[in-house]
PDB file of C-alpha atoms in Angstrom:
ATOM      1  CA  MET L   6       9.955  70.794 139.036  1.00 46.00           C
ATOM      2  CA  PRO L   7      13.025  72.321 140.729  1.00 45.00           C
ATOM      3  CA  VAL L   8      16.371  70.602 140.243  1.00 44.00           C
ATOM      4  CA  PRO L   9      17.676  69.064 143.513  1.00 44.00           C
ATOM      5  CA  ASP L  10      20.760  70.727 144.994  1.00 45.00           C
ATOM      6  CA  SER L  11      23.710  68.359 144.593  1.00 43.00           C
ATOM      7  CA  THR L  12      25.697  70.080 147.339  1.00 43.00           C
ATOM      8  CA  PRO L  13      26.351  67.639 150.232  1.00 41.00           C
ATOM      9  CA  LEU L  14      24.100  68.395 153.185  1.00 39.00           C
ATOM     10  CA  ALA L  15      27.091  68.617 155.507  1.00 42.00           C
ATOM     11  CA  ALA L  16      28.563  71.327 153.259  1.00 41.00           C
ATOM     12  CA  ARG L  17      25.489  73.591 153.295  1.00 41.00           C
ATOM     13  CA  HIS L  18      25.112  76.711 155.366  1.00 41.00           C
ATOM     14  CA  ILE L  19      21.450  77.410 156.178  1.00 40.00           C
ATOM     15  CA  THR L  20      20.387  81.062 156.192  1.00 42.00           C
ATOM     16  CA  ALA L  21      17.536  82.654 158.107  1.00 42.00           C
ATOM     17  CA  ASP L  22      15.053  81.755 155.350  1.00 39.00           C
ATOM     18  CA  GLY L  23      16.231  78.147 155.277  1.00 41.00           C
ATOM     19  CA  GLU L  24      18.253  78.270 152.052  1.00 44.00           C
ATOM     20  CA  PRO L  25      21.921  77.218 151.858  1.00 47.00           C
ATOM     21  CA  THR L  26      24.308  79.936 150.747  1.00 57.00           C
ATOM     22  CA  ARG L  27      26.425  79.120 147.716  1.00 63.00           C
ATOM     23  CA  ARG L  28      29.324  81.149 149.064  1.00 62.00           C
ATOM     24  CA  GLN L  29      29.576  79.034 152.204  1.00 62.00           C
ATOM     25  CA  SER L  30      29.295  75.890 150.086  1.00 70.00           C
ATOM     26  CA  ARG L  31      32.198  77.002 147.886  1.00 73.00           C
ATOM     27  CA  ILE L  32      34.317  77.811 150.952  1.00 70.00           C
ATOM     28  CA  THR L  33      33.597  74.375 152.426  1.00 76.00           C
ATOM     29  CA  THR L  34      34.420  72.619 149.157  1.00 81.00           C
ATOM     30  CA  GLY L  35      37.639  74.622 148.905  1.00 86.00           C
ATOM     31  CA  ILE L  36      38.695  73.500 152.377  1.00 88.00           C
ATOM     32  CA  GLU L  37      37.860  69.883 151.510  1.00 90.00           C
ATOM     33  CA  GLN L  38      39.944  70.048 148.346  1.00 90.00           C
ATOM     34  CA  THR L  39      42.880  71.656 150.154  1.00 92.00           C
ATOM     35  CA  VAL L  40      42.844  69.046 152.916  1.00 93.00           C
ATOM     36  CA  ALA L  41      42.601  66.207 150.383  1.00 93.00           C
ATOM     37  CA  ILE L  42      45.457  67.597 148.287  1.00 93.00           C
ATOM     38  CA  HIS L  43      47.634  68.106 151.363  1.00 94.00           C
ATOM     39  CA  PHE L  44      47.219  64.560 152.610  1.00 93.00           C
ATOM     40  CA  GLY L  45      47.414  63.103 149.105  1.00 93.00           C
ATOM     41  CA  VAL L  46      50.773  64.790 148.480  1.00 94.00           C
ATOM     42  CA  LEU L  47      51.994  63.656 151.901  1.00 93.00           C
ATOM     43  CA  SER L  48      51.091  60.029 151.192  1.00 92.00           C
ATOM     44  CA  VAL L  49      52.349  59.839 147.612  1.00 93.00           C
ATOM     45  CA  PHE L  50      55.615  61.639 148.354  1.00 93.00           C
ATOM     46  CA  THR L  51      56.347  59.437 151.362  1.00 91.00           C
ATOM     47  CA  ALA L  52      55.754  56.281 149.348  1.00 91.00           C
ATOM     48  CA  TRP L  53      58.133  57.276 146.552  1.00 93.00           C
ATOM     49  CA  ALA L  54      60.748  58.751 148.886  1.00 90.00           C
ATOM     50  CA  PHE L  55      61.984  55.488 150.433  1.00 88.00           C
ATOM     51  CA  GLY L  56      58.861  55.047 152.547  1.00 86.00           C
ATOM     52  CA  GLY L  57      59.930  57.999 154.692  1.00 83.00           C
ATOM     53  CA  GLN L  58      62.906  56.089 156.088  1.00 81.00           C
ATOM     54  CA  THR L  59      65.716  58.553 155.374  1.00 84.00           C
ATOM     55  CA  PRO L  60      66.691  61.702 157.335  1.00 85.00           C
ATOM     56  CA  TRP L  61      66.100  64.205 154.513  1.00 88.00           C
ATOM     57  CA  VAL L  62      62.670  62.748 153.770  1.00 87.00           C
ATOM     58  CA  ARG L  63      61.708  63.046 157.408  1.00 88.00           C
ATOM     59  CA  ASN L  64      62.728  66.710 157.366  1.00 89.00           C
ATOM     60  CA  VAL L  65      60.411  67.289 154.409  1.00 90.00           C
ATOM     61  CA  LEU L  66      57.619  65.402 156.144  1.00 90.00           C
ATOM     62  CA  LEU L  67      58.036  67.549 159.242  1.00 90.00           C
ATOM     63  CA  GLY L  68      57.681  70.720 157.173  1.00 91.00           C
ATOM     64  CA  TRP L  69      54.821  69.573 154.969  1.00 93.00           C
ATOM     65  CA  GLY L  70      53.069  67.841 157.844  1.00 91.00           C
ATOM     66  CA  THR L  71      53.158  71.017 159.907  1.00 92.00           C
ATOM     67  CA  VAL L  72      51.064  72.666 157.198  1.00 93.00           C
ATOM     68  CA  GLY L  73      48.378  70.167 158.179  1.00 92.00           C
ATOM     69  CA  LEU L  74      48.300  71.611 161.698  1.00 92.00           C
ATOM     70  CA  PHE L  75      47.363  75.014 160.276  1.00 93.00           C
ATOM     71  CA  LEU L  76      44.761  73.344 158.054  1.00 93.00           C
ATOM     72  CA  PHE L  77      43.410  71.648 161.168  1.00 94.00           C
ATOM     73  CA  ILE L  78      42.734  75.021 162.811  1.00 92.00           C
ATOM     74  CA  ILE L  79      41.096  76.366 159.651  1.00 92.00           C
ATOM     75  CA  ALA L  80      39.002  73.235 159.145  1.00 91.00           C
ATOM     76  CA  LEU L  81      37.931  73.053 162.780  1.00 92.00           C
ATOM     77  CA  THR L  82      36.828  76.686 162.728  1.00 91.00           C
ATOM     78  CA  ALA L  83      34.891  76.205 159.480  1.00 88.00           C
ATOM     79  CA  VAL L  84      33.111  73.048 160.645  1.00 89.00           C
ATOM     80  CA  SER L  85      32.336  74.580 164.027  1.00 87.00           C
ATOM     81  CA  ARG L  86      30.684  77.568 162.368  1.00 85.00           C
ATOM     82  CA  ARG L  87      28.854  75.429 159.819  1.00 83.00           C
ATOM     83  CA  GLN L  88      27.400  73.112 162.430  1.00 83.00           C
ATOM     84  CA  HIS L  89      26.905  75.865 165.022  1.00 84.00           C
ATOM     85  CA  THR L  90      28.679  73.834 167.669  1.00 85.00           C
ATOM     86  CA  ALA L  91      31.689  74.243 169.933  1.00 87.00           C
ATOM     87  CA  PRO L  92      35.036  72.924 168.663  1.00 87.00           C
ATOM     88  CA  LEU L  93      35.561  70.575 171.623  1.00 87.00           C
ATOM     89  CA  PRO L  94      32.950  67.931 170.656  1.00 87.00           C
ATOM     90  CA  LEU L  95      34.373  67.847 167.124  1.00 90.00           C
ATOM     91  CA  ILE L  96      37.846  66.848 168.299  1.00 91.00           C
ATOM     92  CA  ARG L  97      36.671  64.294 170.869  1.00 91.00           C
ATOM     93  CA  PRO L  98      38.054  61.396 168.762  1.00 92.00           C
ATOM     94  CA  LEU L  99      41.543  62.830 169.338  1.00 93.00           C
ATOM     95  CA  TRP L 100      41.595  62.045 173.061  1.00 94.00           C
ATOM     96  CA  PRO L 101      43.791  58.918 172.560  1.00 94.00           C
ATOM     97  CA  LEU L 102      46.306  61.106 170.722  1.00 95.00           C
ATOM     98  CA  LEU L 103      46.284  63.536 173.640  1.00 95.00           C
ATOM     99  CA  LEU L 104      46.962  60.732 176.126  1.00 95.00           C
ATOM    100  CA  PHE L 105      49.752  59.422 173.923  1.00 95.00           C
ATOM    101  CA  ASN L 106      51.346  62.881 173.793  1.00 95.00           C
ATOM    102  CA  ILE L 107      51.144  63.222 177.577  1.00 95.00           C
ATOM    103  CA  PHE L 108      52.722  59.790 178.033  1.00 94.00           C
ATOM    104  CA  VAL L 109      55.553  60.422 175.546  1.00 94.00           C
ATOM    105  CA  GLY L 110      56.034  64.007 176.709  1.00 92.00           C
ATOM    106  CA  ALA L 111      56.471  62.840 180.290  1.00 92.00           C
ATOM    107  CA  SER L 112      59.183  60.404 179.186  1.00 91.00           C
ATOM    108  CA  CYS L 113      61.222  63.290 177.777  1.00 90.00           C
ATOM    109  CA  PHE L 114      61.679  64.636 181.311  1.00 90.00           C
ATOM    110  CA  ASN L 115      62.935  61.264 182.478  1.00 88.00           C
ATOM    111  CA  PRO L 116      65.960  60.297 180.328  1.00 86.00           C
ATOM    112  CA  SER L 117      67.390  56.796 180.672  1.00 84.00           C
ATOM    113  CA  PHE L 118      70.644  57.568 178.827  1.00 79.00           C
ATOM    114  CA  ARG L 119      73.200  60.316 179.283  1.00 75.00           C
ATOM    115  CA  GLN L 120      75.495  61.707 176.621  1.00 72.00           C
ATOM    116  CA  LEU L 121      79.256  61.466 177.048  1.00 72.00           C
ATOM    117  CA  LEU L 122      82.050  62.943 174.965  1.00 70.00           C
ATOM    118  CA  ARG L 123      85.132  60.846 174.263  1.00 72.00           C
ATOM    119  CA  ASP L 124      87.780  62.133 171.886  1.00 65.00           C
ATOM    120  CA  GLY L 125      85.291  64.655 170.617  1.00 68.00           C
ATOM    121  CA  GLU L 126      82.734  61.965 169.727  1.00 71.00           C
ATOM    122  CA  PRO L 127      79.353  61.736 171.501  1.00 72.00           C
ATOM    123  CA  TYR L 128      78.424  58.463 173.202  1.00 67.00           C
ATOM    124  CA  PHE L 129      75.321  57.435 175.075  1.00 71.00           C
ATOM    125  CA  ALA L 130      75.611  55.536 178.331  1.00 72.00           C
ATOM    126  CA  ILE L 131      72.819  53.884 180.298  1.00 71.00           C
ATOM    127  CA  ALA L 132      71.766  55.939 183.296  1.00 74.00           C
ATOM    128  CA  THR L 133      69.200  55.463 186.033  1.00 75.00           C
ATOM    129  CA  PRO L 134      66.106  57.559 185.227  1.00 77.00           C
ATOM    130  CA  PRO L 135      65.415  60.283 187.808  1.00 79.00           C
ATOM    131  CA  TYR L 136      61.861  59.007 188.317  1.00 79.00           C
ATOM    132  CA  ALA L 137      61.500  55.234 188.186  1.00 80.00           C
ATOM    133  CA  TRP L 138      57.690  55.405 188.176  1.00 83.00           C
ATOM    134  CA  LEU L 139      57.524  57.560 185.018  1.00 85.00           C
ATOM    135  CA  PRO L 140      57.985  56.444 181.409  1.00 89.00           C
ATOM    136  CA  SER L 141      61.508  57.067 180.182  1.00 89.00           C
ATOM    137  CA  SER L 142      63.147  58.174 176.943  1.00 88.00           C
ATOM    138  CA  ALA L 143      66.624  57.198 175.792  1.00 86.00           C
ATOM    139  CA  ARG L 144      67.057  60.394 173.756  1.00 87.00           C
ATOM    140  CA  PRO L 145      64.450  63.062 174.606  1.00 89.00           C
ATOM    141  CA  SER L 146      65.360  65.368 171.702  1.00 88.00           C
ATOM    142  CA  LEU L 147      64.870  62.556 169.191  1.00 90.00           C
ATOM    143  CA  THR L 148      61.685  61.473 170.937  1.00 92.00           C
ATOM    144  CA  LEU L 149      60.195  64.951 170.647  1.00 93.00           C
ATOM    145  CA  ARG L 150      61.105  65.119 166.964  1.00 92.00           C
ATOM    146  CA  GLU L 151      59.494  61.767 166.236  1.00 92.00           C
ATOM    147  CA  LEU L 152      56.444  62.744 168.284  1.00 94.00           C
ATOM    148  CA  TRP L 153      56.019  65.928 166.249  1.00 93.00           C
ATOM    149  CA  GLN L 154      56.209  63.959 162.996  1.00 92.00           C
ATOM    150  CA  PHE L 155      53.702  61.413 164.305  1.00 93.00           C
ATOM    151  CA  ASN L 156      51.293  64.177 165.313  1.00 94.00           C
ATOM    152  CA  THR L 157      51.460  65.913 161.935  1.00 93.00           C
ATOM    153  CA  ILE L 158      50.622  62.667 160.114  1.00 92.00           C
ATOM    154  CA  VAL L 159      47.738  61.780 162.435  1.00 94.00           C
ATOM    155  CA  ILE L 160      46.313  65.310 162.321  1.00 94.00           C
ATOM    156  CA  GLY L 161      46.607  65.334 158.528  1.00 92.00           C
ATOM    157  CA  ALA L 162      44.511  62.161 158.400  1.00 92.00           C
ATOM    158  CA  PHE L 163      42.075  63.525 160.985  1.00 94.00           C
ATOM    159  CA  ASN L 164      41.512  66.581 158.790  1.00 94.00           C
ATOM    160  CA  LEU L 165      39.987  64.243 156.205  1.00 93.00           C
ATOM    161  CA  TYR L 166      37.617  62.841 158.824  1.00 92.00           C
ATOM    162  CA  LEU L 167      36.766  66.326 160.004  1.00 91.00           C
ATOM    163  CA  VAL L 168      35.840  68.016 156.728  1.00 90.00           C
ATOM    164  CA  LEU L 169      35.585  65.503 153.899  1.00 88.00           C
ATOM    165  CA  ASN L 170      31.912  65.064 152.935  1.00 85.00           C
ATOM    166  CA  ASN L 171      32.121  65.402 149.161  1.00 84.00           C
ATOM    167  CA  ARG L 172      32.001  61.882 147.730  1.00 87.00           C
ATOM    168  CA  ARG L 173      33.633  62.908 144.479  1.00 90.00           C
ATOM    169  CA  ILE L 174      36.669  64.301 146.286  1.00 90.00           C
ATOM    170  CA  LEU L 175      36.838  61.199 148.477  1.00 88.00           C
ATOM    171  CA  ARG L 176      36.639  58.847 145.492  1.00 89.00           C
ATOM    172  CA  THR L 177      39.322  60.842 143.686  1.00 91.00           C
ATOM    173  CA  LEU L 178      41.630  60.654 146.694  1.00 91.00           C
ATOM    174  CA  LEU L 179      41.129  56.897 147.038  1.00 90.00           C
ATOM    175  CA  LEU L 180      41.761  56.487 143.309  1.00 91.00           C
ATOM    176  CA  VAL L 181      45.035  58.418 143.673  1.00 92.00           C
ATOM    177  CA  PHE L 182      46.098  56.092 146.500  1.00 91.00           C
ATOM    178  CA  ALA L 183      45.182  52.969 144.521  1.00 90.00           C
ATOM    179  CA  THR L 184      46.864  54.177 141.327  1.00 91.00           C
ATOM    180  CA  ASN L 185      49.979  55.116 143.247  1.00 93.00           C
ATOM    181  CA  GLY L 186      50.113  51.649 144.791  1.00 91.00           C
ATOM    182  CA  VAL L 187      49.835  49.964 141.387  1.00 92.00           C
ATOM    183  CA  ALA L 188      52.565  52.202 139.938  1.00 94.00           C
ATOM    184  CA  LEU L 189      54.902  51.373 142.817  1.00 94.00           C
ATOM    185  CA  ALA L 190      54.179  47.656 142.447  1.00 93.00           C
ATOM    186  CA  ILE L 191      55.084  47.790 138.744  1.00 94.00           C
ATOM    187  CA  PHE L 192      58.185  49.826 139.540  1.00 94.00           C
ATOM    188  CA  GLY L 193      59.297  47.315 142.166  1.00 92.00           C
ATOM    189  CA  THR L 194      58.609  44.331 139.932  1.00 93.00           C
ATOM    190  CA  LEU L 195      60.734  45.807 137.140  1.00 94.00           C
ATOM    191  CA  GLN L 196      63.573  46.372 139.614  1.00 92.00           C
ATOM    192  CA  LYS L 197      63.461  42.709 140.623  1.00 90.00           C
ATOM    193  CA  LEU L 198      63.309  41.513 137.013  1.00 93.00           C
ATOM    194  CA  VAL L 199      66.492  43.394 136.074  1.00 90.00           C
ATOM    195  CA  GLY L 200      68.226  42.320 139.302  1.00 89.00           C
ATOM    196  CA  ALA L 201      68.693  45.811 140.739  1.00 87.00           C
ATOM    197  CA  LYS L 202      71.009  45.801 143.766  1.00 88.00           C
ATOM    198  CA  GLY L 203      69.588  49.004 145.208  1.00 87.00           C
ATOM    199  CA  LEU L 204      66.648  51.380 145.187  1.00 89.00           C
ATOM    200  CA  TRP L 205      65.745  53.274 142.033  1.00 91.00           C
ATOM    201  CA  PHE L 206      67.352  50.592 139.839  1.00 91.00           C
ATOM    202  CA  GLY L 207      70.557  50.645 141.848  1.00 86.00           C
ATOM    203  CA  LEU L 208      71.036  54.412 141.945  1.00 88.00           C
ATOM    204  CA  VAL L 209      70.618  54.421 145.728  1.00 86.00           C
ATOM    205  CA  LYS L 210      72.248  51.766 147.888  1.00 87.00           C
ATOM    206  CA  SER L 211      69.779  50.132 150.246  1.00 84.00           C
ATOM    207  CA  PRO L 212      70.870  49.420 153.842  1.00 84.00           C
ATOM    208  CA  ASN L 213      68.603  46.377 153.660  1.00 83.00           C
ATOM    209  CA  ASP L 214      68.921  43.654 151.008  1.00 84.00           C
ATOM    210  CA  HIS L 215      65.231  42.768 151.267  1.00 85.00           C
ATOM    211  CA  PHE L 216      63.899  46.002 149.813  1.00 88.00           C
ATOM    212  CA  PHE L 217      61.062  46.352 147.344  1.00 90.00           C
ATOM    213  CA  SER L 218      60.121  49.168 144.986  1.00 90.00           C
ATOM    214  CA  THR L 219      61.035  52.395 146.811  1.00 90.00           C
ATOM    215  CA  PHE L 220      60.639  50.861 150.276  1.00 91.00           C
ATOM    216  CA  ILE L 221      63.774  50.014 152.206  1.00 89.00           C
ATOM    217  CA  TYR L 222      61.964  47.332 154.221  1.00 87.00           C
ATOM    218  CA  HIS L 223      59.793  44.788 152.444  1.00 85.00           C
ATOM    219  CA  ASN L 224      57.537  44.370 155.482  1.00 87.00           C
ATOM    220  CA  HIS L 225      56.735  48.091 155.245  1.00 89.00           C
ATOM    221  CA  TRP L 226      55.846  47.493 151.618  1.00 90.00           C
ATOM    222  CA  GLY L 227      53.516  44.687 152.718  1.00 88.00           C
ATOM    223  CA  ALA L 228      51.588  46.976 155.058  1.00 88.00           C
ATOM    224  CA  PHE L 229      51.455  49.646 152.360  1.00 89.00           C
ATOM    225  CA  THR L 230      50.036  47.094 149.901  1.00 88.00           C
ATOM    226  CA  VAL L 231      47.251  46.054 152.275  1.00 87.00           C
ATOM    227  CA  LEU L 232      46.215  49.686 152.732  1.00 84.00           C
ATOM    228  CA  ASN L 233      46.185  50.317 148.999  1.00 83.00           C
ATOM    229  CA  VAL L 234      44.156  47.192 148.277  1.00 82.00           C
ATOM    230  CA  ALA L 235      41.552  48.559 150.691  1.00 79.00           C
ATOM    231  CA  ALA L 236      41.646  51.914 148.877  1.00 75.00           C
ATOM    232  CA  PHE L 237      41.287  50.164 145.523  1.00 69.00           C
ATOM    233  CA  GLU L 238      38.276  48.156 146.672  1.00 65.00           C
ATOM    234  CA  THR L 239      36.627  51.244 148.180  1.00 66.00           C
ATOM    235  CA  SER L 240      37.220  53.477 145.173  1.00 58.00           C
TER     236      SER L 240
END
């Protein structure tokens, strides 16, 4: 009796004689692993680096997150070829993101503040937006930067949805998330027990007294905990 092929059906490429090619399966698995590693590093790094709430961390996130945009193109091409379908139906779930980008992008052309210089220092003063019927942005340059970071994170997560079919890789990724959450909880508890006045046992001063673990804001930690409990239960 032949041994069943353990390769996920979604990862198989069917040839003319109806047999899946191992080469295509390896390529698909490689893309899945790369996408999982990329998003795993993004999530773990952000959690340990002050929850992403410092300027230098955001710069790193912008760079690493942009890698996910290139992975998105690679993954979309691979899935489109594997399923013999056009790319457009595959990215249909992203239409809310597109609308959000149009909305925010429009606000960047309609600033509600103007920059003034006084004694060499920049100040922002309220100004009437040129188009009252359009959404407005106080600081368009900052808005565009935050929008780019938001897009890279969402696309990085969407890459998982797009290509991840291997249950072992998915379970491993969820286990990494859950383990990381437990480690951060222990780290934060130890900080509280020794009465640390800042992050990383007082090495870094926190702008907020109600911090926990490596998170500057305890409410951010709360949301992070809920997500990791879900990952723990799923894994």
